[in-house]
Coordinates of C-alpha atoms and ligand atoms in Angstrom, one line a residue:
X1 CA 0.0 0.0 0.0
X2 CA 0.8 3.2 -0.7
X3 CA 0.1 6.6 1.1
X4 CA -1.1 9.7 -0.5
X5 CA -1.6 12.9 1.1
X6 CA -3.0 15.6 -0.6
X7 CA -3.4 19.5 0.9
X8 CA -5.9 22.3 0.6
X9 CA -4.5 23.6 -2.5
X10 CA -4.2 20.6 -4.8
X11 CA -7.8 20.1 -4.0
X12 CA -8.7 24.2 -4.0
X13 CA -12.1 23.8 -7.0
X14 CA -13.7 21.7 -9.3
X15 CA -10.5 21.6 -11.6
X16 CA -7.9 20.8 -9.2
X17 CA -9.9 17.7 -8.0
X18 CA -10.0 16.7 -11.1
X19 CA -6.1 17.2 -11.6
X20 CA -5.7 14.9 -8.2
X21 CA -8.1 11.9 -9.8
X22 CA -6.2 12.3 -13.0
X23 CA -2.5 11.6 -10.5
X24 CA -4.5 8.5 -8.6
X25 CA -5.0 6.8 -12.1
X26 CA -1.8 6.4 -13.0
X27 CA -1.2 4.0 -9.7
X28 CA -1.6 0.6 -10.2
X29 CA -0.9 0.3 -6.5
X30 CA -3.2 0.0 -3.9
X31 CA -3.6 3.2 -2.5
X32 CA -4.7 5.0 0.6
X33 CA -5.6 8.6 0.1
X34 CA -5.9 11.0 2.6
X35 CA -7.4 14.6 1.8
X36 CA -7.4 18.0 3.6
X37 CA -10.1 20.4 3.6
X38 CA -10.8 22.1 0.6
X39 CA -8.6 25.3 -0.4
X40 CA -9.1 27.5 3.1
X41 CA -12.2 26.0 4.5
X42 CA -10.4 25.6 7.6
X43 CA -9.7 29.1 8.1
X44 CA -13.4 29.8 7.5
X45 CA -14.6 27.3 9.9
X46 CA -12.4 29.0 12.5
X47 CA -14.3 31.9 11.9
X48 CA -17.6 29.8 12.6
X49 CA -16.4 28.9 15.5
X50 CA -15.7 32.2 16.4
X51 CA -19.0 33.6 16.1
X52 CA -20.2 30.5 17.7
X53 CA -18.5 31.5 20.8
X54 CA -19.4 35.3 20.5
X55 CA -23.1 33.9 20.0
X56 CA -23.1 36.1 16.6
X57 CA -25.5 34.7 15.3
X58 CA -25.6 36.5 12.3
X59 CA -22.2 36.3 11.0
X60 CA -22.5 32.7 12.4
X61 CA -25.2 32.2 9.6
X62 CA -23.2 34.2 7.0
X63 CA -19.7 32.5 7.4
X64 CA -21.6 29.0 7.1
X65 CA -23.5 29.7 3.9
X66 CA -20.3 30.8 2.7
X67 CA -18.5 27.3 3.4
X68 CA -21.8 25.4 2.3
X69 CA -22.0 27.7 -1.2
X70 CA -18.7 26.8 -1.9
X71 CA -18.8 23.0 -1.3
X72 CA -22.0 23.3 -3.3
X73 CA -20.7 25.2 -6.3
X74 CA -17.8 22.7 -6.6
X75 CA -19.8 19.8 -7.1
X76 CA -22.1 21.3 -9.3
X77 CA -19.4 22.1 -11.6
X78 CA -18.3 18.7 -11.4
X79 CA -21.9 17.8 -12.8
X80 CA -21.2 14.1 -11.2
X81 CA -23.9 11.5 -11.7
X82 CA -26.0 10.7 -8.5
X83 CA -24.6 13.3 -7.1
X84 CA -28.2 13.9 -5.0
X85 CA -26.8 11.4 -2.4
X86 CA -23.7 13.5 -1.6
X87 CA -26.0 16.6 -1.7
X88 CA -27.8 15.1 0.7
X89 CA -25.5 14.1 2.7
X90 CA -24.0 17.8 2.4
X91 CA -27.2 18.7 3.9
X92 CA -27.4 17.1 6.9
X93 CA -24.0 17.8 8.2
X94 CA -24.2 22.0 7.8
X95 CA -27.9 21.2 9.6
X96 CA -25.8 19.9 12.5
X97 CA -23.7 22.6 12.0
X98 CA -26.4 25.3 12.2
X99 CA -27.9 23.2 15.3
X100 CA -24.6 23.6 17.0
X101 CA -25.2 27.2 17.9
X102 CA -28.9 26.3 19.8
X103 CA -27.1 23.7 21.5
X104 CA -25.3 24.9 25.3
X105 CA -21.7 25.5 24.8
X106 CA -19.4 23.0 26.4
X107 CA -16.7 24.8 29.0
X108 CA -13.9 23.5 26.8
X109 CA -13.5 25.7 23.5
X110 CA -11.1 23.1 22.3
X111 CA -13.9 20.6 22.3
X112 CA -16.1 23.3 20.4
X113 CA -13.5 24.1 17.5
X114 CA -12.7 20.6 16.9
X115 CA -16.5 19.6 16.4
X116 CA -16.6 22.5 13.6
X117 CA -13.6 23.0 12.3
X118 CA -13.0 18.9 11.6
X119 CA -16.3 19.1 8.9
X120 CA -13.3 20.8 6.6
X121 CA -11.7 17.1 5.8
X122 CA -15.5 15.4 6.3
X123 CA -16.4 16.9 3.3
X124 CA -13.8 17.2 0.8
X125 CA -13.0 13.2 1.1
X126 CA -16.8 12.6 0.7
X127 CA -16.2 14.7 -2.5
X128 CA -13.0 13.6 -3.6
X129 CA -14.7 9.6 -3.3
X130 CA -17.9 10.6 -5.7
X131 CA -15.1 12.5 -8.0
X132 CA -13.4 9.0 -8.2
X133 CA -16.3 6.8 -8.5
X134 CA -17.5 8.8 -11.1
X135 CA -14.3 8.2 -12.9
X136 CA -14.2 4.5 -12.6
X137 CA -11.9 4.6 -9.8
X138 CA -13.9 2.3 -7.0
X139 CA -12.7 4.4 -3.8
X140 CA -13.4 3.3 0.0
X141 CA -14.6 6.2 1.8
X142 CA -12.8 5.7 5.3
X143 CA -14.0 7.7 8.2
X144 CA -10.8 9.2 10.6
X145 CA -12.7 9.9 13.2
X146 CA -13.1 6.2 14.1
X147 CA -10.1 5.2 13.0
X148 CA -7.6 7.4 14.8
X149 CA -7.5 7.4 18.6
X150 CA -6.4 10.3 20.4
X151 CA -6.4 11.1 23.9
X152 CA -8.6 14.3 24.6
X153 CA -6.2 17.4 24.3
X154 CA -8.8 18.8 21.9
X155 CA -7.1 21.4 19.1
X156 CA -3.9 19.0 19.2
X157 CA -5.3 15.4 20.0
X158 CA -2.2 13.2 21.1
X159 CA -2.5 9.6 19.3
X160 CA -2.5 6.4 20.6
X161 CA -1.1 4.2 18.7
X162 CA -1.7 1.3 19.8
X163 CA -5.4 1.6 19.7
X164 CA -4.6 3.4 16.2
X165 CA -3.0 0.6 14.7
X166 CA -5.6 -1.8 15.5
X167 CA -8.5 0.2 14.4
X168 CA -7.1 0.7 10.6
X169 CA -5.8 -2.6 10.4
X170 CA -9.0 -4.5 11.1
X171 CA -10.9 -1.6 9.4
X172 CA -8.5 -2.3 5.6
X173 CA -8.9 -6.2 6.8
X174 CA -12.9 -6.2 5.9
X175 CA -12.1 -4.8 2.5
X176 CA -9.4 -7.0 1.1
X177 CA -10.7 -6.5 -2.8
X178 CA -10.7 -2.8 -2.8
X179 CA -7.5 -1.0 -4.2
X180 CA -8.3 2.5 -3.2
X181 CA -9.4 4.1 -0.1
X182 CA -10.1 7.8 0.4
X183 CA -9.9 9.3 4.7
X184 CA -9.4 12.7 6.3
X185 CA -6.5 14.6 7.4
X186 CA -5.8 16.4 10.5
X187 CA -9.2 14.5 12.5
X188 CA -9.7 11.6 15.3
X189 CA -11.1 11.2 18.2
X190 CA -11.6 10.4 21.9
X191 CA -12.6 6.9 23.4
X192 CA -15.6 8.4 24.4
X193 CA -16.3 9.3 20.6
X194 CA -16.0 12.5 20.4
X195 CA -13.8 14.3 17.2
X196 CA -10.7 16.0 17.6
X197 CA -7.9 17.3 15.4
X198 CA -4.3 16.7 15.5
X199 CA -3.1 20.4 15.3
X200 CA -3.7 23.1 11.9
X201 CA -1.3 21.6 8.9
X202 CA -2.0 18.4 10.5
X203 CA -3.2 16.2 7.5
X204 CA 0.8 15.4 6.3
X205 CA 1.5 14.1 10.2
X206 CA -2.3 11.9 9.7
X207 CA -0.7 10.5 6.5
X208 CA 2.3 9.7 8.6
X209 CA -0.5 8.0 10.9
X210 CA -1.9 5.8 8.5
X211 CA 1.2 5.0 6.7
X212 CA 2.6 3.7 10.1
X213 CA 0.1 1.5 11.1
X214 CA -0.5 0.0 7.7
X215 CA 3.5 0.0 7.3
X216 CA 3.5 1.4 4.0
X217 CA 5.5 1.1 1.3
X218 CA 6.1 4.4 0.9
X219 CA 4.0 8.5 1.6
X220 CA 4.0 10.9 -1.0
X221 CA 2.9 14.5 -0.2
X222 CA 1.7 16.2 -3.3
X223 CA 2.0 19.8 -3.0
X224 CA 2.5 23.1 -5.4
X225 CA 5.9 23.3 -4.8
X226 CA 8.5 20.8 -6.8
X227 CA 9.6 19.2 -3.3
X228 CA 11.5 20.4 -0.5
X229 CA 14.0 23.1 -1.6
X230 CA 16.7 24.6 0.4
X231 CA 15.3 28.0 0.7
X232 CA 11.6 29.8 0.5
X233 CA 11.6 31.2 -3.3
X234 CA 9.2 34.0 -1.5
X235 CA 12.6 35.2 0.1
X236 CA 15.5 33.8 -2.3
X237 CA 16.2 33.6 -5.6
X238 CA 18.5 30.7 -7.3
X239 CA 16.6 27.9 -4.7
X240 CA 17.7 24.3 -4.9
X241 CA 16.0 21.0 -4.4
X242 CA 16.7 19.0 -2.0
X243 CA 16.3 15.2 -4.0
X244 CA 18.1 13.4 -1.1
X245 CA 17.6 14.0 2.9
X246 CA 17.8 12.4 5.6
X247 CA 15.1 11.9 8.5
X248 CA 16.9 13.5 10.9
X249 CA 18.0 16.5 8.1
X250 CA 14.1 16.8 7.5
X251 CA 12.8 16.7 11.3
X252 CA 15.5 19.9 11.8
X253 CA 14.5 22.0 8.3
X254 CA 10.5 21.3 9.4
X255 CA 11.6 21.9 13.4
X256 CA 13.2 25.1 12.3
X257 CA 10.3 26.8 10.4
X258 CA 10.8 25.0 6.4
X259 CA 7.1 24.7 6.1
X260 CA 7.2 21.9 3.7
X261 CA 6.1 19.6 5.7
X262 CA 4.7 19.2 9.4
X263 CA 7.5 18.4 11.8
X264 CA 5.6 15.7 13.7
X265 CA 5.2 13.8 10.2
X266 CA 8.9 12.6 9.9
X267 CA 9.3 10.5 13.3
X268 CA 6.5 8.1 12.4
X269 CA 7.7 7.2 9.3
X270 CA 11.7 6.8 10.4
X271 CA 10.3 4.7 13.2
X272 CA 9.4 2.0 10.6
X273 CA 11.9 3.0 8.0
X274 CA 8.9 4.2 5.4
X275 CA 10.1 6.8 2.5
X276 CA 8.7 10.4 2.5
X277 CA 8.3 11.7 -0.8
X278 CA 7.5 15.4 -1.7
X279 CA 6.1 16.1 -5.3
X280 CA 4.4 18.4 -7.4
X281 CA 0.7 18.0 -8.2
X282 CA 1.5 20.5 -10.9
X283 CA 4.3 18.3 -12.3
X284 CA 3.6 14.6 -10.9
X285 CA 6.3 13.6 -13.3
X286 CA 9.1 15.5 -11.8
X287 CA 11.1 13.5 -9.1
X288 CA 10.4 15.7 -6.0
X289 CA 12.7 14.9 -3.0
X290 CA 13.0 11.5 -1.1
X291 CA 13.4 11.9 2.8
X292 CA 14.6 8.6 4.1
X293 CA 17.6 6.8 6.0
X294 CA 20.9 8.3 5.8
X295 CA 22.5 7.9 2.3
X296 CA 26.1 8.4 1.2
X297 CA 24.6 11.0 -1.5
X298 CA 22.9 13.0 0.8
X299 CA 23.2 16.4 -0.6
X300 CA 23.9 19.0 2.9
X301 CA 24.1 22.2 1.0
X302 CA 22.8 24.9 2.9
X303 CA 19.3 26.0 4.0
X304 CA 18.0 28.9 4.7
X305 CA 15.0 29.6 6.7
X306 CA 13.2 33.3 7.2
X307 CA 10.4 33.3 10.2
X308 CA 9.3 37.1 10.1
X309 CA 6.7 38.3 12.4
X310 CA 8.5 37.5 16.0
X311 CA 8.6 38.7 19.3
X312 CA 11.9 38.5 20.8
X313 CA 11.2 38.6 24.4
X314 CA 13.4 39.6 27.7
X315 CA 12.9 38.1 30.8
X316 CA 14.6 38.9 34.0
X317 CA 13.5 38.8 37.7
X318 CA 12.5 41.7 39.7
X319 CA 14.9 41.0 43.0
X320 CA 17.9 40.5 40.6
X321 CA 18.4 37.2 41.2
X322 CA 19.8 35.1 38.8
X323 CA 18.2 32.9 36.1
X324 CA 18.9 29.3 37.5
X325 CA 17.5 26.5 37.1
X326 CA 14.6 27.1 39.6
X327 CA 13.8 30.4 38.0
X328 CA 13.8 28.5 34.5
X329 CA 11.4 26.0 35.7
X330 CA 9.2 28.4 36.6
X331 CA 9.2 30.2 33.3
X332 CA 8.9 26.9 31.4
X333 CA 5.9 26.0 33.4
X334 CA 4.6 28.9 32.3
X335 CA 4.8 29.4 28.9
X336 CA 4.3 25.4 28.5
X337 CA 0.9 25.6 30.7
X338 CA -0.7 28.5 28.6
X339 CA 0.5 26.7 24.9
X340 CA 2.9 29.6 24.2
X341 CA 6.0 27.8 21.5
X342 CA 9.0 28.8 21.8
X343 CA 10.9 29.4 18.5
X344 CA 14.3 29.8 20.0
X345 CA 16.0 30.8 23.7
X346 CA 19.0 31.6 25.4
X347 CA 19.9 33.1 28.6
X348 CA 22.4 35.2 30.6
X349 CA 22.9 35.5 34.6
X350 CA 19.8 38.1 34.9
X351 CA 17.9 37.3 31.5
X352 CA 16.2 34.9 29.5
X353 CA 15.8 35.6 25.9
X354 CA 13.5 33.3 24.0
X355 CA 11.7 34.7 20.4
X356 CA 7.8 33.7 19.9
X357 CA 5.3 33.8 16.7
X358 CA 3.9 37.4 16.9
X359 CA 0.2 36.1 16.0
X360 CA 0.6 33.6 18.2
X361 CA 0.4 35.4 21.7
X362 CA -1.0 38.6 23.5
X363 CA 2.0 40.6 24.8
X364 CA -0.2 42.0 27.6
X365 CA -1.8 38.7 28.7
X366 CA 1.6 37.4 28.5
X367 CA 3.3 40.0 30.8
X368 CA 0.9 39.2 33.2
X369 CA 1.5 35.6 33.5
X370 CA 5.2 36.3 34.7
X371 CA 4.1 38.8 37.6
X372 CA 4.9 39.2 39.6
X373 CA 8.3 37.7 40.5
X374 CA 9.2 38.6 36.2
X375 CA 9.5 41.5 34.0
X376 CA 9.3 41.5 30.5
X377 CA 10.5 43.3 27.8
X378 CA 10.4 42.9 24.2
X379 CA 11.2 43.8 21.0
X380 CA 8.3 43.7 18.0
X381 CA 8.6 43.0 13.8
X382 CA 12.1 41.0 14.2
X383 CA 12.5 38.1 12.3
X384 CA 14.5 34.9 12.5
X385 CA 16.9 33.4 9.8
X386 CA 18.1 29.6 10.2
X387 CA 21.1 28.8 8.4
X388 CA 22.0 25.1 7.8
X389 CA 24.9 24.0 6.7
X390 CA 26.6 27.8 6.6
X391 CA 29.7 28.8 5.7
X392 CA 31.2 32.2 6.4
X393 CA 30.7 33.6 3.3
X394 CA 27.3 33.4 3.6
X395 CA 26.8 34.4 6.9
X396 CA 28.9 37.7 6.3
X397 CA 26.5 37.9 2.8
X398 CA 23.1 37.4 4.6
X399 CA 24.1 39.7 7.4
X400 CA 25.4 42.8 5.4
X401 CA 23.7 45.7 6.6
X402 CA 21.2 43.8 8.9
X403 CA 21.4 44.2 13.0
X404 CA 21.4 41.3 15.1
X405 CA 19.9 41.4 18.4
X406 CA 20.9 38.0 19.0
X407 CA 23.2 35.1 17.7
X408 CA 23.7 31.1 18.0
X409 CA 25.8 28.4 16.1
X410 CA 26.2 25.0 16.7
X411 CA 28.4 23.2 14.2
X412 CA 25.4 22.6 12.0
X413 CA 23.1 25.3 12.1
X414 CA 23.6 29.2 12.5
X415 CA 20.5 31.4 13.7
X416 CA 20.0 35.0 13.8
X417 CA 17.4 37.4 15.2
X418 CA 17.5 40.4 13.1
X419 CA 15.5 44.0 13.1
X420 CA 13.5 44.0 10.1
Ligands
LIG1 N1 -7.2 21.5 7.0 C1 -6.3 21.6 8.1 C2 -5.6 23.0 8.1 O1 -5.8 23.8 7.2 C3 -5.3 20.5 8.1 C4 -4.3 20.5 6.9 O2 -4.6 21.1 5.9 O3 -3.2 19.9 7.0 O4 -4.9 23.3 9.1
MG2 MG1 -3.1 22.6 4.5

């Protein structure tokens, strides 16, 4: 069996759907597909969940006739035959949508949000399976959310595997004539039954899931970009793929910010030696990049990686004591406690320096946390640049004319946190 994950923007309309069946066909392998939400329906049933919360009801109504127009517009374009089923199956789940907002709200917003925002993958698979049957292809439509067992950390469901295992190998056992199955990404849920999801961008690290517990013989992750490529063509010009990596090379691009891929998808896969591939939807025929065991060939030319929009943050205690151990507990506790990620630290005798995602927190909210033992100080709009595999030259290239409020190297990797 093979794994095939496919993201929000190779299945964005009609056309691109299309595009993805067309890929599928030229398999003769069995295959298990897994599907994100279509184009930004997640970020739209965010927003739903929002105004569920604020009891809006009006943009509540608005924001889910937009995602139900949409879904509906794409499959009449596709004009599929007996499509009436899927329809009506399209109307029942945004009626349990609408019902969710007379229904009392539960004291755990995660719980909320993962109800909603999990309909996303529901119904692009369901569409992506009628897309394929119409075109001869006989797909299994598998649902995640009784397949993948998570504990109940709603908004980032931690799996079991054990559990996980079992459920998708007895659930592929009962269908041992069918050659394509189509799930979610990014959903599962709780033993008690209730959905979550497994983080936003999650779908790569579900393909991961499934491809783990069916030990595949191999993921590909088609996406609009040739593969993985040693810098963000956004930022640089003259980029690189990256046909060769290792694991471990992959787990530290996606840990440092490359947003190829998810970072938790790697470790799954190296656990049972299964190969990672990374091509284009766009291009199916082009190689892409293989992430797998260490090779001789492995290319380590350098990486660079830009995170803009971060906070660089000062912490220091108010008595002047020192930042030991103790005091860094206490910190840690503290950002770990209220979900805050850290995207780099370091720390003096009166200060600990540590640089967040600028969307990600409220400076204020955060200040408050650390009284009042801590102050904070911090510096807005800086950004962070990774360099693997640097040399001095480009260091010294990079850095001409930039400030740097704040340096590390290790023999691998050089990072820098630079004004804008
Ligand atoms: N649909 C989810 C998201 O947009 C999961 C994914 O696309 O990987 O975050
Ligand atoms: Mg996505």
């Amino acid at each position: 069996m093979k794994v095939f994950k496919f993201g929000g923007a190779s299945v964005k309309n009609a056309e691109s759907l299309k595009n993805v069946v067309q890929i599928i066909r030229k398999y003769e392998d069995r295959l298990f597909i897994v599907v994100s939400a279509m184009d930004k329906t997640t970020n739209r049933l965010e927003a739903v969940v929002k105004h569920l919360l604020t009891r809006d009801a009006a943009s509540f109504e608005s924001t889910v006739m937009e995602v139900e127009h949409f879904h509906q517009s794409v499959l009449k374009e596709l004009n599929l035959a007996g499509s009436e089923v899927l329809e009506r199956e399209m109307e029942e789940l945004f009626g349990l949508l609408r019902k969710r907002y007379h229904t009392p709200i539960s004291e755990h917003l995660g719980f909320e949000y993962d109800q909603v925002v999990s309909l996303g993958e529901v119904l692009s698979s369901k569409i992506l399976a009628h897309v394929l049957k119409s075109e001869k292809v006989e797909a299994q439509w598998l649902d995640a959310r009784q397949l993948i067992r998570t504990d109940n950390h709603y908004k980032e469901g931690k799996v079991d595997w054990d559990k996980t295992t079992q459920k998708i190998q007895s659930c592929i056992g009962e269908f041992p004539q069918k050659k394509c199955f189509v799930s979610q990404g990014f959903i599962g849920h709780t033993s008690e039954g209730f959905t979550t999801t497994l983080g936003r961008e999650g779908s790569d690290y579900s393909a991961a899931i499934f491809a783990y517990a069916l030990t595949a013989q191999d993921v590909t992750i088609w996406k609009d970009v040739p593969g993985m490529l040693n810098a963000d063509p956004k930022y640089f010009s003259n980029t690189q793929l990256l046909k060769s990596i290792s694991y471990k090379e992959a787990i530290e691009l996606a840990y440092f910010g490359a947003s190829v891929i998810h970072p938790k998808t790697v470790k799954p896969l190296q656990n049972k030696n299964i190969k990672l591939y990374i091509k284009s939807f766009i291009d199916p025929e082009s190689e892409g990049t293989v992430i797998q065991a260490e090779q001789a060939q492995d290319q380590l030319i350098p990486s660079f990686i830009v995170k803009k929009h971060q906070i660089l943050i000062s912490i220091s205690a108010n008595d002047f004591s020192f930042i030991n151990e103790e005091a860094l507990a206490k910190v840690f506790e503290r950002f770990y406690s209220n979900t805050i990620k850290i995207n780099l630290m370091q720390n003096s005798a009166l200060n600990f320096s540590t640089l967040v995602d600028a969307d990600k927190v409220d400076m204020e909210k955060l200040i408050e946390l650390f009284k009042p033992e801590f102050s904070c100080k911090y510096n807005e709009n800086v950004e962070l640049l990774t360099i693997r595999h640097y040399t001095p030259e480009i260091i010294a290239d990079l850095l001409a004319g930039r400030t740097v409020l704040l340096e590390q190297r290790s023999r691998q990797t050089a990072r820098f946190v630079l004004t804008k």
